[in-house]
mmCIF file with all atom_site columns, C-alpha atoms in Angstrom:
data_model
loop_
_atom_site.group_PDB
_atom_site.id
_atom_site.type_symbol
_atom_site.label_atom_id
_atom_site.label_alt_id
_atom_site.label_comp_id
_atom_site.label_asym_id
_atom_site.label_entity_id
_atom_site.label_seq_id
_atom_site.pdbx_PDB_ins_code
_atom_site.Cartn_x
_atom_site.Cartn_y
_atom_site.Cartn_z
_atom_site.occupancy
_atom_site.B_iso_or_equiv
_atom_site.pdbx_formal_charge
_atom_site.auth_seq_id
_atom_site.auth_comp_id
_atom_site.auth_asym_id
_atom_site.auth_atom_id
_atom_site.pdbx_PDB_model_num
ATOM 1  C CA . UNK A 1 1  ? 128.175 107.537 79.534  1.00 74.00 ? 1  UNK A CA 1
ATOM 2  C CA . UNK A 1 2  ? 125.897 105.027 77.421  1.00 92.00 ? 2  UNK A CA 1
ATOM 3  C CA . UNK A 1 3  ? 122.098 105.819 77.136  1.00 97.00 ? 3  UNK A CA 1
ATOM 4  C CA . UNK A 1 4  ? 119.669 103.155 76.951  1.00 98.00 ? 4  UNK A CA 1
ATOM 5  C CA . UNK A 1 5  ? 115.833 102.707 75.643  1.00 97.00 ? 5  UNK A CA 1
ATOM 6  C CA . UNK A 1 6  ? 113.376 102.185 78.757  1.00 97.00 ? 6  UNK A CA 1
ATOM 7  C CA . UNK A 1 7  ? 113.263 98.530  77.638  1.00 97.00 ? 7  UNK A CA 1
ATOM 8  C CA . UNK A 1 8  ? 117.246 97.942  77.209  1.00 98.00 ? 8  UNK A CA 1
ATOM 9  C CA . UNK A 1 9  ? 117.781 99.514  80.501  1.00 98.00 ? 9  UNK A CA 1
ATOM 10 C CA . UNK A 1 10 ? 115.607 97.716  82.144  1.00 98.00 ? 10 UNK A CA 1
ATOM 11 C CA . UNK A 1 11 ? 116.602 94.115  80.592  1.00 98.00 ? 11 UNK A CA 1
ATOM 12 C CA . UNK A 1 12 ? 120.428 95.332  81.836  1.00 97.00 ? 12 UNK A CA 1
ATOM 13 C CA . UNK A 1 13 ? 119.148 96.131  85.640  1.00 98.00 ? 13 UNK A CA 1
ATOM 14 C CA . UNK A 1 14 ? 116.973 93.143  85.752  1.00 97.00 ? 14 UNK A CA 1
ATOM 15 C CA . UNK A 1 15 ? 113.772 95.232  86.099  1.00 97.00 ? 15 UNK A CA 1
ATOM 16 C CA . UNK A 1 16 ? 110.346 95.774  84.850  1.00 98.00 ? 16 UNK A CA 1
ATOM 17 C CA . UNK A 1 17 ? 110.000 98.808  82.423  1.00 97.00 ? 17 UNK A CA 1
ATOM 18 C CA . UNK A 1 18 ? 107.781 100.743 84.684  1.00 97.00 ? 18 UNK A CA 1
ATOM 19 C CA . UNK A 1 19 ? 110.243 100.358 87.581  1.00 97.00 ? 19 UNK A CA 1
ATOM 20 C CA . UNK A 1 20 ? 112.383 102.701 85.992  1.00 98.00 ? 20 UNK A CA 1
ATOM 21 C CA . UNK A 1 21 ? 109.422 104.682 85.351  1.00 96.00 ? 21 UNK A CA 1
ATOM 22 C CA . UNK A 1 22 ? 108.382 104.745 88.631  1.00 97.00 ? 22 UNK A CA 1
ATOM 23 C CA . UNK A 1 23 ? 111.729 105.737 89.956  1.00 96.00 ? 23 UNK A CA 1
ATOM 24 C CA . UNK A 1 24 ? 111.383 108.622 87.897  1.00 96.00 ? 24 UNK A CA 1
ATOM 25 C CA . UNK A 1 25 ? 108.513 110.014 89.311  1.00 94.00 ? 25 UNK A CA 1
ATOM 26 C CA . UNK A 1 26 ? 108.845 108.970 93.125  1.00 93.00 ? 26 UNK A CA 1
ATOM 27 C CA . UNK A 1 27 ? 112.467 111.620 92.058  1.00 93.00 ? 27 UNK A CA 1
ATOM 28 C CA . UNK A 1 28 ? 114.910 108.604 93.099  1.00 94.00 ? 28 UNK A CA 1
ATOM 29 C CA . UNK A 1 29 ? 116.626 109.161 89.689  1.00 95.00 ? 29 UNK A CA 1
ATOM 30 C CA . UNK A 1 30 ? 118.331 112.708 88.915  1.00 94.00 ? 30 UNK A CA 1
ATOM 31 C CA . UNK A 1 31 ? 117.561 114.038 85.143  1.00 94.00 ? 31 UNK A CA 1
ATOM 32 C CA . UNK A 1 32 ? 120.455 113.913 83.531  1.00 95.00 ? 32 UNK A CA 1
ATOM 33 C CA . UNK A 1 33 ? 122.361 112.046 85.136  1.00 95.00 ? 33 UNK A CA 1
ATOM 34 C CA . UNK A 1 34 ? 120.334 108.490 85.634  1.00 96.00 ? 34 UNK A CA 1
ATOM 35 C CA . UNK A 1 35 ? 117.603 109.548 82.604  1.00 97.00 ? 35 UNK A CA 1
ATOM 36 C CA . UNK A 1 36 ? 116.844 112.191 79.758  1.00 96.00 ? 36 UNK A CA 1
ATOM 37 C CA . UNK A 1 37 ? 113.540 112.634 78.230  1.00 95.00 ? 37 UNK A CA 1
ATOM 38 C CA . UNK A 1 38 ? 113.818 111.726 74.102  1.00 95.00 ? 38 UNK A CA 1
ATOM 39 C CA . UNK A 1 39 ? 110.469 112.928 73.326  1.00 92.00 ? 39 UNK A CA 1
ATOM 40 C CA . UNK A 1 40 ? 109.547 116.523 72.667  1.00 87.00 ? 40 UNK A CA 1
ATOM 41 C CA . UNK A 1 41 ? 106.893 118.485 75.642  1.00 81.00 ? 41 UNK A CA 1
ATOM 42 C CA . UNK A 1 42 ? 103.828 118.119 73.838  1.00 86.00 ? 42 UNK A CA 1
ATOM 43 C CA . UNK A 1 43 ? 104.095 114.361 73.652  1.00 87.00 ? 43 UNK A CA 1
ATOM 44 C CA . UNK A 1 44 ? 101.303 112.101 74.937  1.00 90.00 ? 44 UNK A CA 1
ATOM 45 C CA . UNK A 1 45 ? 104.057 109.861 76.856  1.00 89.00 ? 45 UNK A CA 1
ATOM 46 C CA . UNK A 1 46 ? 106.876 110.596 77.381  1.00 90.00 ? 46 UNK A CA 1
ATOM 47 C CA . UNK A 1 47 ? 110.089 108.253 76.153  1.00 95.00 ? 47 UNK A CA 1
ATOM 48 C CA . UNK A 1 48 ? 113.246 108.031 78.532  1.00 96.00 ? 48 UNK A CA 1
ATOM 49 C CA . UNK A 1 49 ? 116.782 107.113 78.062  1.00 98.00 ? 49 UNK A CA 1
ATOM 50 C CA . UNK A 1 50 ? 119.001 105.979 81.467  1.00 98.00 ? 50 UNK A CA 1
ATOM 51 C CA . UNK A 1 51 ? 122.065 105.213 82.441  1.00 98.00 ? 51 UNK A CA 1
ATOM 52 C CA . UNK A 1 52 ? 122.478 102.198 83.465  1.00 98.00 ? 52 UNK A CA 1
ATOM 53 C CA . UNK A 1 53 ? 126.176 102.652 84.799  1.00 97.00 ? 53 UNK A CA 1
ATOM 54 C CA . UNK A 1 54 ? 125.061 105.475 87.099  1.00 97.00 ? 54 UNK A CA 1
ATOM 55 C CA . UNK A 1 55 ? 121.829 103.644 88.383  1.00 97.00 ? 55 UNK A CA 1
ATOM 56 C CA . UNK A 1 56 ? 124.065 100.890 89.308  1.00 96.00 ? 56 UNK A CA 1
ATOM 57 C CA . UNK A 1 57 ? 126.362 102.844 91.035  1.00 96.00 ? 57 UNK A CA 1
ATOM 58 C CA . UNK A 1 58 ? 123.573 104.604 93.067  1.00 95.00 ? 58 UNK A CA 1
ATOM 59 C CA . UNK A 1 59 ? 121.761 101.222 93.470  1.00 95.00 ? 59 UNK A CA 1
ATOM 60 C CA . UNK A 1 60 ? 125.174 99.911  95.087  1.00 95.00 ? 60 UNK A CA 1
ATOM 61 C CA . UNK A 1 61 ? 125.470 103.087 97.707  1.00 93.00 ? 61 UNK A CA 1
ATOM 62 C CA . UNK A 1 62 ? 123.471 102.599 100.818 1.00 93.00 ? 62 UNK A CA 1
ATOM 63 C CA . UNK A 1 63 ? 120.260 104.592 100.742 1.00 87.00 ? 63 UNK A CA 1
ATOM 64 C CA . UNK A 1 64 ? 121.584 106.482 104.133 1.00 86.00 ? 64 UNK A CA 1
ATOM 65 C CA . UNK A 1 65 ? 124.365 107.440 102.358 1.00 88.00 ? 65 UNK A CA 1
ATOM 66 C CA . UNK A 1 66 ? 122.472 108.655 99.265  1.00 84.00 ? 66 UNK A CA 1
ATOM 67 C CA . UNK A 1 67 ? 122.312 112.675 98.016  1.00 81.00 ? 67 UNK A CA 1
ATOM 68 C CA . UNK A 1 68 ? 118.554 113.158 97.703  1.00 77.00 ? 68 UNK A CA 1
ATOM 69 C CA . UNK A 1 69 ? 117.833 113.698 93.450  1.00 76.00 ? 69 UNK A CA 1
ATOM 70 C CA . UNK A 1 70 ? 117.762 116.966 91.835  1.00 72.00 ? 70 UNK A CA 1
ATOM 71 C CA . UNK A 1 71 ? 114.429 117.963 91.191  1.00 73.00 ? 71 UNK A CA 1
ATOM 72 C CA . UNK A 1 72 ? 113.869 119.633 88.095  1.00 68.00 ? 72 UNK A CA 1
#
């Protein structure tokens, strides 16, 4: 498993920074196993890391066929 910046990730799926973001809060991505939080709790904004290898494999499985993300 290779973790990624917000901004390498995002070159690697093709999509805009806040996508990913986005994804994160709408709870489409599970932490830990499609992103990790780098930056500590009292942070002003929070930095991400994501697979990219388990995004695309989630982004390749119908969404009917999808398990719903663990929310955390």
């Amino acid at each position: 498993m290779i973790w990624q910046s917000t901004t390498d990730a995002a070159k690697a799926l093709k999509k805009h920074p806040e996508t990913l973001r986005r994804r994160i809060h709408s709870h489409e991505f599970t932490y830990g196993i499609h992103y990790r939080k780098i930056t500590s709790a009292t942070a002003s904004r929070p930095e991400y890391e994501f697979n990219v290898d388990a995004i695309n494999t989630l982004w390749a499985t119908p969404p009917e066929k999808r398990k719903p993300a663990k929310i955390r």
